[in-house]
């Protein structure tokens, strides 16, 4: 296994919880719906009891109808005594006086009635627990989805989209079978095991104990299987997660794949991951291929034990019945004799005894999948990399927009500082620009202002108060950001601008679009504001998507407006449209502009020059030009070929 694979496994399974802890944690979600669970358990018990009756009926029919052993020991006497307890007028003598055909029809009617009742019980239980499973899965899926939304941005850098899709869809779905199918079957199988054990010990303790001697070997085989299948299931799930991650990444970047002719390389990588998935799947299937025959052989061994000892006891019973006078039922049993009906019932019960064991081991397939999925889900839910709100956090209401950054130091990795002591004060309602080379820390300042991360040292204050004192959601409603890379959701253009906030009216959206001149291309669309967009807004140009993101930010009327390279993907004509609206749009709110195009920030109230995580220069455009420092050099480089409209000799 490669170093990368080792790291991936460690990342997937660092929780290392015990099975009982996982089971307890899973079933806490079901306890919320305890009435369904209680009814399900009771119906499973009834179903287990009904499963015990057919072998008794078969053995009783052999004894009573075909051998007329009305007074003999075994299932016939057991059934007649049971019926007599229900219908007091019914006696062994009255049954023996019935014609043979009537006796057969009596047993046939009882068998049919039991099967119909069992079908009704199992159907009702399946329906109840299927509903329980869906409710639990819904709750869990919503909790995982909501929890992931609350994690800090850095966590997503380590977890690709495909892996997270596997968590929310595949892993949560794996628990559905656990609650809707395996849960009821496990209860039923355990009930059958207990019931069959009691019945075979009642019928004949010696033969019953001999048959049960196979159980320790079956348990040992199950424990060995569990050890290897758990590891195989883990590798299989990891392989599935990697495969999903690669598919999501390849499809998201399909344009790059095609433009740079990466199809062959992408196929090779997909082939490699698919082979890993197939190998992992076959590995856990090989474990089953060994375990199933072993369990079948062991159960056949139990049947052989019953035939060996039971057959000898039947022969003893034949010999005892030849005696005159015949022994009493108690003497018959004490001398080691059993009837043919008893042997039939024993064989049926032994098959029923090992059937639940085989079913339980089959359910290990579901249980192992659920355990592995639960491990991954709860590892995600236990992730604490999130922006936490203080207990005494307050709703800031409408902020004025005064921003102060006090000696802020920050790093994404401990050994790689990004900001090295930033001190900035931004007056409310002013336009503040930040420029600098790539990697200087410009976007990091914005990320800290938006509380996508928390500072390592220092503080970010808005309106004189540390932003960590504010409730996160109300605070972020005061800040709107326009990024260079615009993400649009599949849906109508209207919903992409107001982002599901029904309190924002269509008229308010239209006003924001007019302000940024986006209304011109929107009116040309077939359905206008109701026009459906594809995921990512692929049918729109880069400039049109940028205008929509500008309208999206303005429609919420933020106290602080951030433009992070907002005009980088906009053509000159569109940039002019935006620049005309910027003066009006920024009135009454603090505006922070990050830009490489210095033409867009010449009118800013203050410009901050950042390099290597430090402030190197700050002032107005004219003041920075007069300094003839980094800003002046960058300005001259950008306008070196601009001709008569470029910088004048004195600049």
XYZ file of C-alpha atoms in Angstrom:
651
model
C 0.000 0.000 0.000
C 1.333 3.413 -0.951
C 2.004 6.262 1.450
C -0.944 8.151 -0.026
C -3.245 5.190 0.617
C -2.017 4.918 4.208
C -2.790 8.566 4.771
C -6.230 8.150 3.237
C -7.067 5.227 5.505
C -5.881 7.145 8.567
C -8.017 10.080 7.537
C -11.048 7.837 7.090
C -10.817 5.843 10.307
C -9.077 7.770 13.016
C -12.151 7.373 15.315
C -11.581 3.615 15.886
C -14.827 3.155 17.845
C -15.944 -0.211 19.222
C -18.939 -1.922 17.656
C -21.169 -1.572 20.758
C -20.471 2.149 20.837
C -21.355 2.468 17.161
C -24.539 0.427 17.578
C -25.607 2.479 20.574
C -24.962 5.711 18.733
C -26.865 4.530 15.662
C -29.894 3.375 17.603
C -30.123 6.658 19.457
C -31.546 7.995 16.204
C -34.208 5.268 16.293
C -35.165 5.837 19.930
C -36.839 9.083 18.855
C -39.421 6.882 17.140
C -39.715 4.430 20.025
C -43.418 3.551 19.477
C -42.560 2.085 16.073
C -39.560 0.309 17.540
C -41.614 -1.210 20.391
C -44.355 -2.399 18.030
C -41.706 -3.751 15.664
C -40.024 -5.735 18.437
C -43.350 -7.155 19.634
C -44.385 -8.164 16.108
C -40.963 -9.736 15.561
C -41.541 -11.813 18.697
C -44.969 -12.903 17.427
C -43.446 -13.827 14.057
C -40.742 -15.896 15.768
C -43.388 -17.773 17.757
C -45.391 -18.505 14.614
C -42.255 -19.885 12.936
C -42.002 -22.482 15.729
C -45.435 -24.009 15.065
C -45.116 -25.668 11.590
C -42.475 -28.253 12.706
C -44.676 -29.164 15.656
C -47.689 -29.544 13.366
C -45.723 -31.739 10.945
C -44.425 -33.980 13.712
C -47.866 -34.161 15.315
C -49.481 -35.177 12.036
C -46.957 -37.987 11.562
C -47.588 -39.286 15.065
C -51.351 -38.826 15.255
C -52.523 -39.465 11.705
C -50.040 -41.904 10.224
C -48.930 -43.774 13.355
C -52.002 -43.166 15.554
C -49.713 -42.559 18.518
C -52.364 -40.571 20.334
C -51.027 -41.407 23.758
C -47.353 -41.406 22.814
C -44.867 -38.721 23.805
C -43.696 -36.080 21.343
C -45.158 -33.258 19.262
C -48.533 -34.974 18.839
C -49.195 -35.023 22.559
C -47.751 -31.483 22.858
C -50.106 -30.104 20.185
C -53.184 -31.898 21.529
C -52.526 -30.668 25.050
C -52.062 -27.137 23.715
C -55.325 -27.267 21.758
C -57.083 -28.742 24.788
C -55.874 -25.759 26.826
C -57.541 -23.438 24.304
C -60.657 -25.532 23.611
C -61.433 -27.408 26.826
C -63.949 -29.791 25.180
C -61.257 -31.075 22.834
C -59.478 -34.234 24.103
C -57.043 -36.771 22.727
C -59.849 -39.325 22.616
C -62.156 -37.066 20.600
C -59.407 -36.328 18.062
C -58.551 -40.015 17.721
C -62.172 -40.784 16.861
C -62.145 -38.403 13.877
C -61.696 -39.895 10.374
C -58.130 -39.749 9.023
C -59.173 -37.338 6.245
C -60.698 -34.985 8.798
C -57.527 -35.143 10.871
C -55.431 -34.254 7.803
C -57.746 -31.373 6.890
C -57.517 -30.158 10.484
C -53.732 -29.971 10.287
C -53.883 -28.413 6.826
C -56.248 -25.720 8.114
C -54.003 -25.008 11.098
C -50.910 -24.770 8.860
C -52.677 -22.431 6.428
C -53.986 -20.252 9.235
C -50.507 -19.967 10.756
C -48.982 -19.003 7.400
C -51.643 -16.359 6.704
C -51.227 -14.886 10.177
C -47.465 -14.948 9.810
C -47.696 -13.146 6.456
C -49.891 -10.431 8.003
C -47.506 -9.979 10.947
C -44.386 -9.858 8.765
C -45.958 -7.455 6.249
C -47.123 -5.094 9.008
C -43.743 -5.226 10.697
C -41.882 -4.660 7.442
C -44.051 -1.643 6.660
C -43.560 -0.150 10.127
C -39.814 -0.629 10.180
C -39.348 0.515 6.585
C -40.987 3.779 7.658
C -38.756 3.854 10.729
C -35.672 3.362 8.554
C -36.662 6.208 6.234
C -37.286 8.568 9.153
C -33.954 7.740 10.773
C -32.068 8.087 7.478
C -33.749 11.426 6.804
C -32.727 12.730 10.233
C -29.173 11.465 9.885
C -28.716 12.722 6.336
C -29.958 16.176 7.327
C -27.644 16.233 10.351
C -24.604 15.246 8.265
C -25.478 17.755 5.535
C -26.064 20.555 8.052
C -22.897 19.719 9.990
C -20.773 19.800 6.844
C -22.182 23.232 6.009
C -20.971 24.514 9.370
C -17.357 23.379 8.987
C -14.673 25.925 8.297
C -13.351 26.419 4.795
C -9.970 24.814 5.519
C -11.645 21.459 6.181
C -12.955 21.331 2.614
C -9.440 21.713 1.277
C -8.636 18.279 2.741
C -11.897 16.589 1.750
C -12.775 16.431 -1.954
C -16.360 16.793 -3.085
C -16.625 13.151 -4.162
C -15.752 11.972 -0.671
C -18.383 14.217 0.883
C -21.001 13.042 -1.609
C -20.166 9.480 -0.549
C -20.729 10.460 3.092
C -24.124 12.077 2.545
C -25.468 9.652 -0.075
C -23.768 6.239 -0.032
C -22.740 5.990 3.625
C -26.023 7.265 5.031
C -27.881 5.026 2.577
C -25.937 2.013 3.878
C -27.592 2.545 7.267
C -31.058 2.392 5.696
C -30.918 -1.402 5.309
C -29.720 -1.640 8.905
C -32.827 0.061 10.273
C -35.470 -1.023 7.772
C -34.445 -4.659 7.135
C -31.605 -5.954 9.264
C -33.039 -4.596 12.514
C -36.311 -6.549 12.334
C -34.631 -9.664 10.932
C -32.034 -9.715 13.694
C -34.745 -9.496 16.356
C -36.723 -12.199 14.607
C -33.698 -14.465 14.173
C -32.643 -14.066 17.794
C -36.210 -14.868 18.874
C -36.189 -17.970 16.667
C -32.860 -19.115 18.116
C -34.157 -18.803 21.668
C -37.480 -20.464 20.812
C -35.922 -23.376 18.893
C -33.381 -23.965 21.676
C -36.152 -24.173 24.245
C -38.267 -26.503 22.065
C -35.520 -29.024 21.249
C -34.482 -29.172 24.880
C -38.116 -29.800 25.874
C -38.570 -32.529 23.247
C -35.321 -34.362 24.092
C -32.544 -32.745 26.112
C -29.836 -35.297 25.164
C -30.308 -35.000 21.411
C -30.794 -31.252 21.734
C -27.506 -30.780 23.570
C -25.721 -32.947 21.006
C -27.070 -30.782 18.169
C -26.142 -27.577 20.003
C -22.543 -28.794 20.218
C -22.026 -27.379 16.715
C -22.821 -23.847 17.867
C -19.350 -22.980 19.315
C -17.746 -23.853 15.972
C -20.293 -21.679 14.147
C -19.617 -18.761 16.519
C -15.841 -19.146 16.082
C -16.228 -19.118 12.279
C -18.401 -15.984 12.509
C -15.823 -14.186 14.681
C -12.980 -15.015 12.270
C -15.116 -13.907 9.348
C -16.036 -10.670 11.109
C -12.373 -9.800 11.648
C -11.429 -10.114 7.989
C -14.657 -8.820 6.463
C -14.538 -5.609 8.529
C -11.115 -4.718 7.130
C -12.255 -5.653 3.622
C -15.339 -3.467 3.929
C -13.222 -0.546 5.051
C -10.938 -0.836 2.009
C -13.966 -1.202 -0.248
C -15.578 1.991 1.097
C -12.316 3.913 0.795
C -12.005 2.750 -2.813
C -15.579 3.897 -3.490
C -14.870 7.283 -1.933
C -11.771 7.784 -4.110
C -13.631 6.733 -7.231
C -16.479 9.174 -6.529
C -13.979 11.953 -5.829
C -12.235 11.381 -9.156
C -15.521 11.274 -11.084
C -16.701 14.538 -9.480
C -13.365 16.228 -10.144
C -13.163 15.042 -13.774
C -16.696 16.119 -14.617
C -16.309 19.489 -12.884
C -13.156 20.144 -14.891
C -14.350 18.598 -18.150
C -13.538 21.757 -20.110
C -9.902 21.672 -18.982
C -9.733 17.928 -19.649
C -10.902 18.405 -23.226
C -8.954 21.577 -24.013
C -5.662 20.092 -22.810
C -6.405 16.641 -24.294
C -6.263 14.966 -20.872
C -8.894 12.363 -21.734
C -6.410 9.500 -21.942
C -4.729 10.430 -18.668
C -8.097 10.823 -16.956
C -9.213 7.429 -18.262
C -6.009 5.828 -16.970
C -6.606 7.294 -13.526
C -10.242 6.207 -13.623
C -9.174 2.728 -14.703
C -6.697 2.546 -11.813
C -9.306 3.590 -9.251
C -11.921 1.273 -10.766
C -9.496 -1.636 -10.505
C -8.811 -0.743 -6.866
C -12.560 -0.702 -6.248
C -13.004 -4.057 -7.970
C -10.115 -5.590 -6.027
C -11.479 -4.353 -2.701
C -14.979 -5.587 -3.569
C -13.668 -9.006 -4.587
C -11.656 -9.220 -1.384
C -14.731 -8.912 0.814
C -16.620 -11.272 -1.528
C -13.852 -13.880 -1.102
C -14.403 -13.731 2.643
C -18.056 -14.572 2.023
C -17.120 -17.301 -0.446
C -15.255 -19.061 2.364
C -17.677 -18.378 5.192
C -20.889 -19.495 3.488
C -19.677 -23.052 2.708
C -18.211 -23.326 6.209
C -21.529 -22.352 7.804
C -23.404 -24.760 5.509
C -21.062 -27.637 6.395
C -21.413 -26.931 10.111
C -25.208 -26.798 9.902
C -25.157 -30.059 7.942
C -23.054 -31.460 10.778
C -25.809 -30.529 13.224
C -28.365 -32.277 11.033
C -26.128 -35.353 10.894
C -25.868 -35.432 14.699
C -29.668 -35.378 14.992
C -30.068 -38.129 12.394
C -27.435 -40.270 14.159
C -28.764 -39.952 17.684
C -32.389 -39.405 16.712
C -32.444 -42.392 14.383
C -31.160 -44.644 17.163
C -33.799 -43.222 19.532
C -36.558 -43.908 16.969
C -35.414 -47.533 16.676
C -35.482 -47.736 20.462
C -39.015 -46.341 20.378
C -40.096 -48.975 17.826
C -38.739 -51.706 20.105
C -40.494 -50.256 23.154
C -43.816 -50.115 21.288
C -43.546 -53.854 20.613
C -43.554 -54.595 24.320
C -46.691 -55.712 26.085
C -47.800 -53.741 27.942
C -46.544 -50.600 26.227
C -44.591 -48.244 28.459
C -46.197 -45.007 29.601
C -45.107 -41.741 27.916
C -42.827 -40.967 30.857
C -41.256 -44.460 30.776
C -40.983 -44.255 26.972
C -38.951 -41.050 27.218
C -36.901 -42.260 30.191
C -35.817 -45.382 28.238
C -34.531 -43.162 25.395
C -37.261 -43.667 22.850
C -38.729 -41.051 20.529
C -41.434 -41.189 17.862
C -41.008 -40.603 14.125
C -42.885 -37.332 14.553
C -40.357 -36.245 17.165
C -37.462 -37.022 14.809
C -39.154 -35.039 12.017
C -39.709 -32.114 14.375
C -36.092 -32.291 15.547
C -34.773 -32.237 11.985
C -37.035 -29.295 11.128
C -35.990 -27.422 14.264
C -32.294 -28.049 13.659
C -32.706 -26.620 10.165
C -34.600 -23.696 11.689
C -31.894 -23.318 14.326
C -29.073 -22.969 11.843
C -31.162 -20.912 9.432
C -31.208 -17.883 11.791
C -27.468 -18.315 12.319
C -26.946 -18.317 8.560
C -29.333 -15.371 8.288
C -27.448 -13.506 10.997
C -24.159 -14.110 9.210
C -25.826 -12.985 5.988
C -26.978 -9.903 7.872
C -23.315 -9.368 8.753
C -23.065 -8.226 5.146
C -25.516 -5.434 5.937
C -24.174 -4.918 9.461
C -20.560 -4.658 8.297
C -21.542 -2.181 5.620
C -23.546 -0.196 8.181
C -20.718 -0.305 10.738
C -18.166 0.893 8.217
C -20.509 3.608 6.990
C -21.358 4.617 10.571
C -17.666 4.899 11.397
C -17.169 7.302 8.515
C -20.363 9.262 9.221
C -19.650 9.741 12.924
C -16.034 10.646 12.174
C -17.438 13.456 10.024
C -20.002 14.447 12.665
C -17.258 14.497 15.312
C -15.192 16.887 13.208
C -14.730 20.061 15.231
C -13.055 22.185 12.563
C -15.773 24.783 12.610
C -16.273 28.443 13.352
C -17.794 28.365 16.832
C -20.108 31.005 18.208
C -19.472 32.277 21.697
C -22.255 31.535 24.208
C -22.820 35.250 24.734
C -22.692 36.186 21.030
C -25.039 39.025 20.082
C -27.032 39.931 17.000
C -25.243 42.940 15.476
C -28.307 44.209 13.633
C -27.488 46.682 10.869
C -23.783 47.571 11.115
C -22.310 50.960 10.199
C -19.324 49.299 8.530
C -16.355 50.627 10.493
C -13.595 48.013 10.146
C -10.439 47.781 12.215
C -7.787 45.087 11.872
C -5.456 45.063 14.884
C -2.065 43.369 14.606
C -3.558 40.331 12.885
C -1.355 37.312 12.352
C -2.612 34.240 10.569
C -1.386 31.061 8.912
C -3.144 28.160 7.226
C -0.251 25.927 8.266
C 1.813 26.576 11.432
C 5.139 26.835 9.596
C 3.811 29.063 6.790
C 2.624 32.479 8.061
C 0.389 34.356 5.627
C -0.280 37.575 7.550
C 2.506 38.975 9.738
C 0.955 41.774 11.751
C -1.663 43.716 9.748
C -3.019 46.980 11.170
C -5.780 48.695 9.200
C -8.595 51.106 9.987
C -11.422 51.601 7.481
C -13.931 54.394 8.033
C -17.604 53.536 7.559
C -18.892 54.393 4.099
C -15.403 54.678 2.572
C -13.889 52.754 -0.326
C -10.753 50.860 0.629
C -8.576 49.045 -1.909
C -5.993 46.303 -1.380
C -3.353 45.519 -3.994
C -0.293 43.330 -4.068
C 1.277 40.342 -5.782
C -0.333 36.912 -5.837
C 0.000 35.173 -2.487
C 0.553 38.411 -0.568
C -2.463 37.739 1.711
C -5.132 39.962 0.138
C -7.874 37.311 -0.018
C -6.895 36.060 3.433
C -7.774 39.463 4.893
C -11.218 39.155 3.307
C -11.628 35.576 4.574
C -10.898 36.757 8.111
C -13.314 39.667 7.768
C -16.048 37.246 6.660
C -15.123 34.830 9.489
C -14.425 31.969 7.128
C -11.407 31.597 9.420
C -10.559 32.995 12.835
C -7.359 34.927 13.440
C -4.423 33.232 15.177
C -3.396 36.468 16.886
C -4.850 39.961 17.030
C -8.458 40.826 16.280
C -10.819 41.956 13.531
C -13.288 44.559 14.784
C -16.414 45.906 13.112
C -18.102 48.933 14.658
C -15.610 48.752 17.510
C -16.395 45.181 18.534
C -14.557 41.911 17.886
C -16.482 40.048 15.184
C -16.209 36.890 17.320
C -18.658 38.576 19.703
C -21.324 38.623 16.982
C -23.674 35.776 16.077
C -22.286 34.321 12.887
C -25.352 34.271 10.643
C -26.606 37.820 11.411
C -23.058 39.137 11.080
C -22.506 37.579 7.660
C -25.773 39.099 6.458
C -24.004 42.463 6.803
C -21.188 41.417 4.464
C -21.531 40.665 0.745
C -18.659 39.377 -1.386
C -18.261 39.343 -5.165
C -15.575 36.857 -6.189
C -13.658 36.528 -9.414
C -14.920 32.966 -9.905
C -18.707 33.134 -9.872
C -20.729 30.087 -8.872
C -24.304 29.875 -10.085
C -26.737 27.156 -9.031
C -29.035 25.176 -11.292
C -32.364 27.000 -11.169
C -33.951 30.259 -12.233
C -31.968 33.438 -12.624
C -34.214 35.097 -10.024
C -33.438 32.455 -7.389
C -29.714 32.681 -8.179
C -29.772 36.368 -7.303
C -31.848 36.215 -4.131
C -30.494 32.764 -3.143
C -33.758 31.417 -1.799
C -34.543 34.429 0.383
C -38.266 34.855 -0.252
C -38.275 38.194 1.571
C -36.414 39.712 -1.383
C -39.031 40.776 -3.906
C -38.778 40.534 -7.684
C -38.846 44.332 -7.895
C -35.860 44.559 -5.544
C -33.955 42.060 -7.690
C -34.796 43.992 -10.845
C -33.613 47.244 -9.220
C -30.261 45.695 -8.286
C -29.851 44.323 -11.809
C -30.556 47.742 -13.323
C -27.990 49.306 -11.004
C -25.224 47.026 -12.331
C -26.551 47.142 -15.913
C -27.365 43.387 -15.845
C -30.956 44.051 -16.906
C -29.849 44.539 -20.514
C -28.857 40.906 -21.147
C -31.528 39.502 -18.779
C -34.306 41.079 -20.846
C -32.914 39.323 -23.933
C -33.307 35.879 -22.303
C -36.414 33.870 -23.329
C -37.957 33.894 -19.832
C -36.203 36.911 -18.378
C -35.739 36.592 -14.623
C -37.454 33.178 -14.693
C -34.968 31.796 -17.201
C -33.571 28.459 -15.990
C -29.789 28.278 -15.676
C -27.669 25.156 -15.872
C -25.332 24.286 -13.020
C -22.506 26.820 -12.991
C -24.405 29.114 -15.400
C -22.617 27.528 -18.362
C -24.928 29.162 -20.897
C -23.858 32.666 -19.777
C -20.639 34.474 -20.583
C -18.068 35.211 -17.892
C -19.062 38.883 -17.908
C -22.758 38.087 -17.565
C -22.081 35.745 -14.644
C -20.004 38.470 -13.012
C -22.813 40.997 -13.363
C -25.232 38.541 -11.748
C -22.870 38.055 -8.822
C -22.693 41.836 -8.444
C -26.501 42.016 -8.360
C -26.579 39.099 -5.895
C -24.359 41.041 -3.499
C -26.214 44.332 -3.870
C -29.720 42.943 -3.472
C -29.061 42.121 0.191
C -28.042 45.756 0.830
C -24.904 44.888 2.843
C -23.175 47.236 5.261
C -19.821 46.012 3.923
C -19.323 45.243 0.233
C -16.246 43.259 -0.838
C -15.120 43.079 -4.458
C -12.475 40.341 -4.722
C -11.032 40.707 -8.231
C -14.644 41.261 -9.280
C -13.795 42.758 -12.672
C -10.948 40.408 -13.569
C -13.147 38.286 -15.884
C -15.087 41.228 -17.326
C -14.413 42.734 -20.728
C -13.630 46.417 -21.094
C -17.173 47.392 -22.080
C -18.724 45.494 -19.143
C -16.113 46.932 -16.789
C -17.136 50.412 -17.866
C -20.773 49.559 -17.114
C -19.834 48.410 -13.620
C -17.566 51.391 -12.963
C -20.391 53.772 -13.769
C -22.546 52.109 -11.122
C -19.841 51.657 -8.472
C -19.991 55.239 -7.195
C -23.732 55.036 -6.637
C -23.619 51.484 -5.311
C -20.930 52.108 -2.706
C -22.675 55.145 -1.246
C -23.683 54.492 2.343
C -21.658 51.322 2.748
C -18.050 50.363 3.361
C -16.474 48.958 0.197
C -13.312 46.876 0.129
C -11.852 46.255 -3.299
C -9.132 43.749 -4.176
C -7.911 44.340 -7.709
C -5.005 43.793 -10.046
C -6.403 46.369 -12.461
C -5.335 49.600 -10.843
C -7.663 51.544 -13.143
C -10.576 50.284 -11.040
C -9.264 51.653 -7.726
C -7.808 55.076 -8.570
C -10.805 56.757 -6.929
C -10.554 54.715 -3.711
C -10.374 56.714 -0.458
C -7.381 54.662 0.624
C -5.202 52.031 -1.002
C -3.280 49.374 0.912
C -0.253 47.693 -0.671
C 0.475 44.233 0.764
C 3.518 42.043 0.153
C 4.607 38.877 1.946
C 1.868 39.249 4.554
C 2.886 42.789 5.554
C 1.709 46.309 4.716
C 4.377 48.003 2.641
C 2.527 51.160 1.562
C -0.819 52.848 2.094
C -2.438 56.111 1.037
C -4.471 57.590 -1.780
C -3.639 56.956 -5.419
C -1.871 60.311 -5.715
C 0.078 59.780 -2.479
C 1.285 56.339 -3.532
C 2.306 57.564 -6.963
C 4.275 60.346 -5.291
C 6.123 57.779 -3.116
C 7.443 56.127 -6.290
C 7.497 52.771 -4.542
C 5.906 49.401 -5.303
C 2.521 50.868 -6.233
C 4.125 53.350 -8.631
C 6.118 50.580 -10.336
C 3.035 48.384 -10.671
C 1.033 51.307 -12.052
C 3.639 52.160 -14.681
C 3.914 48.484 -15.713
C 0.178 48.231 -16.303
C 0.009 51.437 -18.350
C 3.362 51.256 -20.129
C 1.685 50.597 -23.455
C -1.452 52.662 -22.899
C -0.285 55.514 -25.104
C -1.459 59.077 -24.544
C -4.066 57.917 -22.033
C -1.461 56.255 -19.812
C 0.369 57.764 -16.823
C 1.891 61.191 -17.343
C 5.637 61.742 -16.917
C 5.061 63.181 -13.481
C 3.202 60.108 -12.270
